[in-house]
Amino acid sequence: MNARNFDKLMIEQINSPEAAEGGKKLLVHCCCAPCSSTCLERLAGKFEISVLFYNPNIEDGEYSKRKAELLRFLNETGYAQIIDCDRDESEFYRAVKGLENEKEGGKRCEACFKLRLEKTALIARERGFDYFTTTLTLSPLKNAALINSIGESLQTESAKWLYCDFKKRGGYLRSIELSEKHNLYRQNYCGCIFSRKGS
């Protein structure tokens, strides 16, 4: 069976008659400014975009740095407005309980993806967004098939999942270029204490 091309699916959704009506609202879960850069550049002008900074997995000081950089990037580009969520790290630790010793990219990461996308889907429904998606697929280290599977399972008739694999078409390399252009802080780990320790 052929792997699904999530980037192609996204382009088809964007060009669909439904989306082409205009004025469609998209909620983008964002993990950091560098990952957001390519994604928002590609989506700009296609939707009315808001970004959600919901990342209870990210450690204290790191969280503040990433949030500040994302806010600065949004102010410089005007791509979107931000919806901020209070950081409650206990939500993350509850979600990954028993998975602390999993390898990076394993079941712990899957639980973390699910936690963040569930919140994104909930807010998308509550606030009348037509679509929701995430910047997480920009990273070459993230499993796009898994992320899209989780997103797809959370969509409803009113708030659809926008398929994505933002690393495609040179997306990751473009994020490096945009990070240099905007002098963005680029972290060297995913964000949680477990990824920093390299477990």
PDB file of C-alpha atoms in Angstrom:
ATOM      1  CA  MET A   1       0.000   0.000   0.000  1.00  0.00           C
ATOM      2  CA  ASN A   2       1.344   3.431  -0.933  1.00  0.00           C
ATOM      3  CA  ALA A   3       2.038   5.931   1.839  1.00  0.00           C
ATOM      4  CA  ARG A   4      -0.360   8.867   1.837  1.00  0.00           C
ATOM      5  CA  ASN A   5       1.009  12.161   0.557  1.00  0.00           C
ATOM      6  CA  PHE A   6      -0.231  14.561   3.225  1.00  0.00           C
ATOM      7  CA  ASP A   7       1.266  17.600   1.526  1.00  0.00           C
ATOM      8  CA  LYS A   8      -0.676  16.795  -1.641  1.00  0.00           C
ATOM      9  CA  LEU A   9      -3.828  16.268   0.411  1.00  0.00           C
ATOM     10  CA  MET A  10      -3.353  19.684   2.031  1.00  0.00           C
ATOM     11  CA  ILE A  11      -2.981  21.376  -1.367  1.00  0.00           C
ATOM     12  CA  GLU A  12      -6.167  19.644  -2.551  1.00  0.00           C
ATOM     13  CA  GLN A  13      -8.021  20.848   0.557  1.00  0.00           C
ATOM     14  CA  ILE A  14      -6.778  24.415   0.122  1.00  0.00           C
ATOM     15  CA  ASN A  15      -7.865  24.402  -3.542  1.00  0.00           C
ATOM     16  CA  SER A  16     -11.212  22.701  -2.890  1.00  0.00           C
ATOM     17  CA  PRO A  17     -14.431  24.561  -3.747  1.00  0.00           C
ATOM     18  CA  GLU A  18     -15.286  24.687  -0.039  1.00  0.00           C
ATOM     19  CA  ALA A  19     -12.034  26.443   0.937  1.00  0.00           C
ATOM     20  CA  ALA A  20     -12.072  28.572  -2.193  1.00  0.00           C
ATOM     21  CA  GLU A  21     -15.258  30.270  -0.966  1.00  0.00           C
ATOM     22  CA  GLY A  22     -12.919  32.400   1.133  1.00  0.00           C
ATOM     23  CA  GLY A  23     -13.140  33.573   4.702  1.00  0.00           C
ATOM     24  CA  LYS A  24     -12.428  30.136   6.125  1.00  0.00           C
ATOM     25  CA  LYS A  25     -10.879  30.169   9.576  1.00  0.00           C
ATOM     26  CA  LEU A  26      -7.851  28.014  10.391  1.00  0.00           C
ATOM     27  CA  LEU A  27      -6.401  27.311  13.839  1.00  0.00           C
ATOM     28  CA  VAL A  28      -2.721  26.319  13.695  1.00  0.00           C
ATOM     29  CA  HIS A  29      -1.130  24.674  16.710  1.00  0.00           C
ATOM     30  CA  CYS A  30       2.402  26.143  16.911  1.00  0.00           C
ATOM     31  CA  CYS A  31       5.299  24.727  18.898  1.00  0.00           C
ATOM     32  CA  CYS A  32       7.878  27.459  18.165  1.00  0.00           C
ATOM     33  CA  ALA A  33       8.689  30.317  15.801  1.00  0.00           C
ATOM     34  CA  PRO A  34      11.151  28.438  13.512  1.00  0.00           C
ATOM     35  CA  CYS A  35       8.660  25.645  12.810  1.00  0.00           C
ATOM     36  CA  SER A  36       5.836  28.153  12.416  1.00  0.00           C
ATOM     37  CA  SER A  37       7.767  30.225   9.864  1.00  0.00           C
ATOM     38  CA  THR A  38       7.450  27.957   6.820  1.00  0.00           C
ATOM     39  CA  CYS A  39       3.978  26.764   7.748  1.00  0.00           C
ATOM     40  CA  LEU A  40       2.484  30.232   8.122  1.00  0.00           C
ATOM     41  CA  GLU A  41       4.257  31.503   5.019  1.00  0.00           C
ATOM     42  CA  ARG A  42       2.604  28.715   3.009  1.00  0.00           C
ATOM     43  CA  LEU A  43      -0.825  29.187   4.535  1.00  0.00           C
ATOM     44  CA  ALA A  44      -0.892  33.002   4.488  1.00  0.00           C
ATOM     45  CA  GLY A  45      -3.624  34.373   2.259  1.00  0.00           C
ATOM     46  CA  LYS A  46      -5.380  31.006   2.056  1.00  0.00           C
ATOM     47  CA  PHE A  47      -7.217  31.261   5.382  1.00  0.00           C
ATOM     48  CA  GLU A  48      -8.016  33.621   8.210  1.00  0.00           C
ATOM     49  CA  ILE A  49      -5.340  32.258  10.549  1.00  0.00           C
ATOM     50  CA  SER A  50      -5.014  32.138  14.312  1.00  0.00           C
ATOM     51  CA  VAL A  51      -2.204  30.277  16.049  1.00  0.00           C
ATOM     52  CA  LEU A  52      -2.495  28.347  19.290  1.00  0.00           C
ATOM     53  CA  PHE A  53       0.528  28.218  21.563  1.00  0.00           C
ATOM     54  CA  TYR A  54      -0.412  25.206  23.661  1.00  0.00           C
ATOM     55  CA  ASN A  55       2.695  23.332  24.768  1.00  0.00           C
ATOM     56  CA  PRO A  56       2.559  22.111  28.382  1.00  0.00           C
ATOM     57  CA  ASN A  57       5.405  19.738  27.526  1.00  0.00           C
ATOM     58  CA  ILE A  58       7.957  22.557  27.173  1.00  0.00           C
ATOM     59  CA  GLU A  59      10.140  23.294  30.190  1.00  0.00           C
ATOM     60  CA  ASP A  60       9.801  26.580  32.081  1.00  0.00           C
ATOM     61  CA  GLY A  61      12.600  28.820  30.763  1.00  0.00           C
ATOM     62  CA  GLU A  62      12.438  27.243  27.321  1.00  0.00           C
ATOM     63  CA  TYR A  63       8.692  27.875  27.163  1.00  0.00           C
ATOM     64  CA  SER A  64       9.156  31.596  27.778  1.00  0.00           C
ATOM     65  CA  LYS A  65      11.847  31.884  25.090  1.00  0.00           C
ATOM     66  CA  ARG A  66       9.767  30.096  22.467  1.00  0.00           C
ATOM     67  CA  LYS A  67       6.616  32.041  23.237  1.00  0.00           C
ATOM     68  CA  ALA A  68       8.471  35.369  23.054  1.00  0.00           C
ATOM     69  CA  GLU A  69      10.048  34.441  19.713  1.00  0.00           C
ATOM     70  CA  LEU A  70       6.716  33.326  18.267  1.00  0.00           C
ATOM     71  CA  LEU A  71       5.085  36.583  19.349  1.00  0.00           C
ATOM     72  CA  ARG A  72       7.935  38.580  17.809  1.00  0.00           C
ATOM     73  CA  PHE A  73       7.696  36.618  14.556  1.00  0.00           C
ATOM     74  CA  LEU A  74       3.931  37.162  14.351  1.00  0.00           C
ATOM     75  CA  ASN A  75       4.362  40.878  15.031  1.00  0.00           C
ATOM     76  CA  GLU A  76       6.989  41.158  12.294  1.00  0.00           C
ATOM     77  CA  THR A  77       5.047  39.208   9.670  1.00  0.00           C
ATOM     78  CA  GLY A  78       1.407  39.835  10.538  1.00  0.00           C
ATOM     79  CA  TYR A  79       0.604  36.265   9.483  1.00  0.00           C
ATOM     80  CA  ALA A  80      -1.772  35.521  12.341  1.00  0.00           C
ATOM     81  CA  GLN A  81      -3.091  36.450  15.748  1.00  0.00           C
ATOM     82  CA  ILE A  82      -2.236  34.284  18.738  1.00  0.00           C
ATOM     83  CA  ILE A  83      -4.441  32.374  21.118  1.00  0.00           C
ATOM     84  CA  ASP A  84      -2.433  31.650  24.229  1.00  0.00           C
ATOM     85  CA  CYS A  85      -3.106  28.871  26.685  1.00  0.00           C
ATOM     86  CA  ASP A  86      -1.951  28.917  30.262  1.00  0.00           C
ATOM     87  CA  ARG A  87       0.953  26.533  30.700  1.00  0.00           C
ATOM     88  CA  ASP A  88       0.011  23.694  33.019  1.00  0.00           C
ATOM     89  CA  GLU A  89       2.827  21.167  32.875  1.00  0.00           C
ATOM     90  CA  SER A  90       0.811  18.739  35.019  1.00  0.00           C
ATOM     91  CA  GLU A  91      -1.345  18.071  31.929  1.00  0.00           C
ATOM     92  CA  PHE A  92       1.745  16.831  30.098  1.00  0.00           C
ATOM     93  CA  TYR A  93       2.996  14.685  32.978  1.00  0.00           C
ATOM     94  CA  ARG A  94      -0.453  13.094  33.358  1.00  0.00           C
ATOM     95  CA  ALA A  95      -0.556  12.325  29.627  1.00  0.00           C
ATOM     96  CA  VAL A  96       2.861  10.621  29.602  1.00  0.00           C
ATOM     97  CA  LYS A  97       2.636   8.861  32.978  1.00  0.00           C
ATOM     98  CA  GLY A  98       4.246   5.439  32.659  1.00  0.00           C
ATOM     99  CA  LEU A  99       5.966   6.429  29.394  1.00  0.00           C
ATOM    100  CA  GLU A 100       8.822   8.415  30.926  1.00  0.00           C
ATOM    101  CA  ASN A 101      11.469   5.910  29.810  1.00  0.00           C
ATOM    102  CA  GLU A 102      10.238   5.553  26.235  1.00  0.00           C
ATOM    103  CA  LYS A 103      12.688   6.447  23.491  1.00  0.00           C
ATOM    104  CA  GLU A 104      12.349   9.797  21.764  1.00  0.00           C
ATOM    105  CA  GLY A 105       9.816   9.437  18.939  1.00  0.00           C
ATOM    106  CA  GLY A 106       7.987   6.563  20.685  1.00  0.00           C
ATOM    107  CA  LYS A 107       4.788   6.205  22.689  1.00  0.00           C
ATOM    108  CA  ARG A 108       5.564   9.180  24.956  1.00  0.00           C
ATOM    109  CA  CYS A 109       5.765  11.496  21.948  1.00  0.00           C
ATOM    110  CA  GLU A 110       2.551  10.025  20.558  1.00  0.00           C
ATOM    111  CA  ALA A 111       0.770  10.821  23.844  1.00  0.00           C
ATOM    112  CA  CYS A 112       2.185  14.359  23.739  1.00  0.00           C
ATOM    113  CA  PHE A 113       1.036  14.904  20.136  1.00  0.00           C
ATOM    114  CA  LYS A 114      -2.423  13.658  21.077  1.00  0.00           C
ATOM    115  CA  LEU A 115      -2.624  15.945  24.130  1.00  0.00           C
ATOM    116  CA  ARG A 116      -1.790  19.052  22.108  1.00  0.00           C
ATOM    117  CA  LEU A 117      -3.973  18.186  19.131  1.00  0.00           C
ATOM    118  CA  GLU A 118      -6.963  17.330  21.334  1.00  0.00           C
ATOM    119  CA  LYS A 119      -6.763  20.820  22.835  1.00  0.00           C
ATOM    120  CA  THR A 120      -6.396  22.368  19.368  1.00  0.00           C
ATOM    121  CA  ALA A 121      -9.435  20.465  18.054  1.00  0.00           C
ATOM    122  CA  LEU A 122     -11.479  21.455  21.108  1.00  0.00           C
ATOM    123  CA  ILE A 123     -10.686  25.152  20.750  1.00  0.00           C
ATOM    124  CA  ALA A 124     -11.295  24.964  16.988  1.00  0.00           C
ATOM    125  CA  ARG A 125     -14.792  23.609  17.632  1.00  0.00           C
ATOM    126  CA  GLU A 126     -15.574  25.994  20.482  1.00  0.00           C
ATOM    127  CA  ARG A 127     -14.456  29.098  18.585  1.00  0.00           C
ATOM    128  CA  GLY A 128     -15.931  28.296  15.201  1.00  0.00           C
ATOM    129  CA  PHE A 129     -12.804  27.464  13.186  1.00  0.00           C
ATOM    130  CA  ASP A 130     -13.393  25.612   9.928  1.00  0.00           C
ATOM    131  CA  TYR A 131     -10.035  23.805  10.021  1.00  0.00           C
ATOM    132  CA  PHE A 132      -7.218  23.022  12.432  1.00  0.00           C
ATOM    133  CA  THR A 133      -3.662  21.783  11.911  1.00  0.00           C
ATOM    134  CA  THR A 134      -0.180  21.823  13.473  1.00  0.00           C
ATOM    135  CA  THR A 135       3.364  22.927  12.682  1.00  0.00           C
ATOM    136  CA  LEU A 136       4.777  19.711  14.189  1.00  0.00           C
ATOM    137  CA  THR A 137       5.171  18.006  10.792  1.00  0.00           C
ATOM    138  CA  LEU A 138       7.860  20.471   9.725  1.00  0.00           C
ATOM    139  CA  SER A 139      10.505  18.595  11.706  1.00  0.00           C
ATOM    140  CA  PRO A 140      12.270  15.739   9.897  1.00  0.00           C
ATOM    141  CA  LEU A 141      12.234  13.954  13.286  1.00  0.00           C
ATOM    142  CA  LYS A 142       8.441  13.937  13.610  1.00  0.00           C
ATOM    143  CA  ASN A 143       6.212  11.174  12.222  1.00  0.00           C
ATOM    144  CA  ALA A 144       3.845  12.946   9.838  1.00  0.00           C
ATOM    145  CA  ALA A 145       1.688   9.846   9.301  1.00  0.00           C
ATOM    146  CA  LEU A 146       1.110   9.518  13.055  1.00  0.00           C
ATOM    147  CA  ILE A 147       0.383  13.225  13.524  1.00  0.00           C
ATOM    148  CA  ASN A 148      -2.078  13.247  10.619  1.00  0.00           C
ATOM    149  CA  SER A 149      -3.756  10.091  11.925  1.00  0.00           C
ATOM    150  CA  ILE A 150      -4.322  11.752  15.311  1.00  0.00           C
ATOM    151  CA  GLY A 151      -5.576  14.969  13.704  1.00  0.00           C
ATOM    152  CA  GLU A 152      -7.888  13.082  11.372  1.00  0.00           C
ATOM    153  CA  SER A 153      -9.395  11.156  14.309  1.00  0.00           C
ATOM    154  CA  LEU A 154     -10.237  14.440  16.068  1.00  0.00           C
ATOM    155  CA  GLN A 155     -11.966  16.251  13.192  1.00  0.00           C
ATOM    156  CA  THR A 156     -15.675  16.893  13.099  1.00  0.00           C
ATOM    157  CA  GLU A 157     -18.015  18.096  10.388  1.00  0.00           C
ATOM    158  CA  SER A 158     -17.672  21.654  11.704  1.00  0.00           C
ATOM    159  CA  ALA A 159     -13.889  21.647  12.351  1.00  0.00           C
ATOM    160  CA  LYS A 160     -11.936  19.621   9.817  1.00  0.00           C
ATOM    161  CA  TRP A 161      -8.326  18.505  10.036  1.00  0.00           C
ATOM    162  CA  LEU A 162      -6.071  20.216   7.491  1.00  0.00           C
ATOM    163  CA  TYR A 163      -3.630  17.523   6.397  1.00  0.00           C
ATOM    164  CA  CYS A 164       0.002  18.552   6.507  1.00  0.00           C
ATOM    165  CA  ASP A 165       3.579  17.499   5.993  1.00  0.00           C
ATOM    166  CA  PHE A 166       5.312  20.852   6.031  1.00  0.00           C
ATOM    167  CA  LYS A 167       8.797  19.361   5.632  1.00  0.00           C
ATOM    168  CA  LYS A 168       7.892  18.538   2.015  1.00  0.00           C
ATOM    169  CA  ARG A 169       8.866  20.890  -0.831  1.00  0.00           C
ATOM    170  CA  GLY A 170      11.976  21.961   1.089  1.00  0.00           C
ATOM    171  CA  GLY A 171       9.961  23.158   4.059  1.00  0.00           C
ATOM    172  CA  TYR A 172      12.544  22.439   6.719  1.00  0.00           C
ATOM    173  CA  LEU A 173      15.330  24.153   4.759  1.00  0.00           C
ATOM    174  CA  ARG A 174      13.025  27.131   4.211  1.00  0.00           C
ATOM    175  CA  SER A 175      12.499  27.361   7.969  1.00  0.00           C
ATOM    176  CA  ILE A 176      16.278  27.667   8.415  1.00  0.00           C
ATOM    177  CA  GLU A 177      16.344  30.500   5.865  1.00  0.00           C
ATOM    178  CA  LEU A 178      13.436  32.292   7.541  1.00  0.00           C
ATOM    179  CA  SER A 179      15.004  31.807  10.968  1.00  0.00           C
ATOM    180  CA  GLU A 180      18.162  33.510   9.729  1.00  0.00           C
ATOM    181  CA  LYS A 181      16.165  36.292   8.090  1.00  0.00           C
ATOM    182  CA  HIS A 182      14.201  37.020  11.278  1.00  0.00           C
ATOM    183  CA  ASN A 183      17.065  36.114  13.632  1.00  0.00           C
ATOM    184  CA  LEU A 184      14.913  33.521  15.388  1.00  0.00           C
ATOM    185  CA  TYR A 185      16.062  31.486  18.352  1.00  0.00           C
ATOM    186  CA  ARG A 186      16.370  27.857  17.191  1.00  0.00           C
ATOM    187  CA  GLN A 187      16.222  25.279  19.944  1.00  0.00           C
ATOM    188  CA  ASN A 188      18.150  22.005  19.708  1.00  0.00           C
ATOM    189  CA  TYR A 189      15.575  19.720  21.356  1.00  0.00           C
ATOM    190  CA  CYS A 190      11.838  19.171  21.222  1.00  0.00           C
ATOM    191  CA  GLY A 191      11.043  20.871  24.509  1.00  0.00           C
ATOM    192  CA  CYS A 192      10.319  18.422  27.311  1.00  0.00           C
ATOM    193  CA  ILE A 193      12.764  17.330  29.966  1.00  0.00           C
ATOM    194  CA  PHE A 194      12.892  13.840  28.448  1.00  0.00           C
ATOM    195  CA  SER A 195      13.871  15.074  24.981  1.00  0.00           C
ATOM    196  CA  ARG A 196      16.545  17.302  26.508  1.00  0.00           C
ATOM    197  CA  LYS A 197      18.047  14.324  28.290  1.00  0.00           C
ATOM    198  CA  GLY A 198      17.900  12.389  25.028  1.00  0.00           C
ATOM    199  CA  SER A 199      16.015   9.452  26.482  1.00  0.00           C
TER     200      SER A 199
END
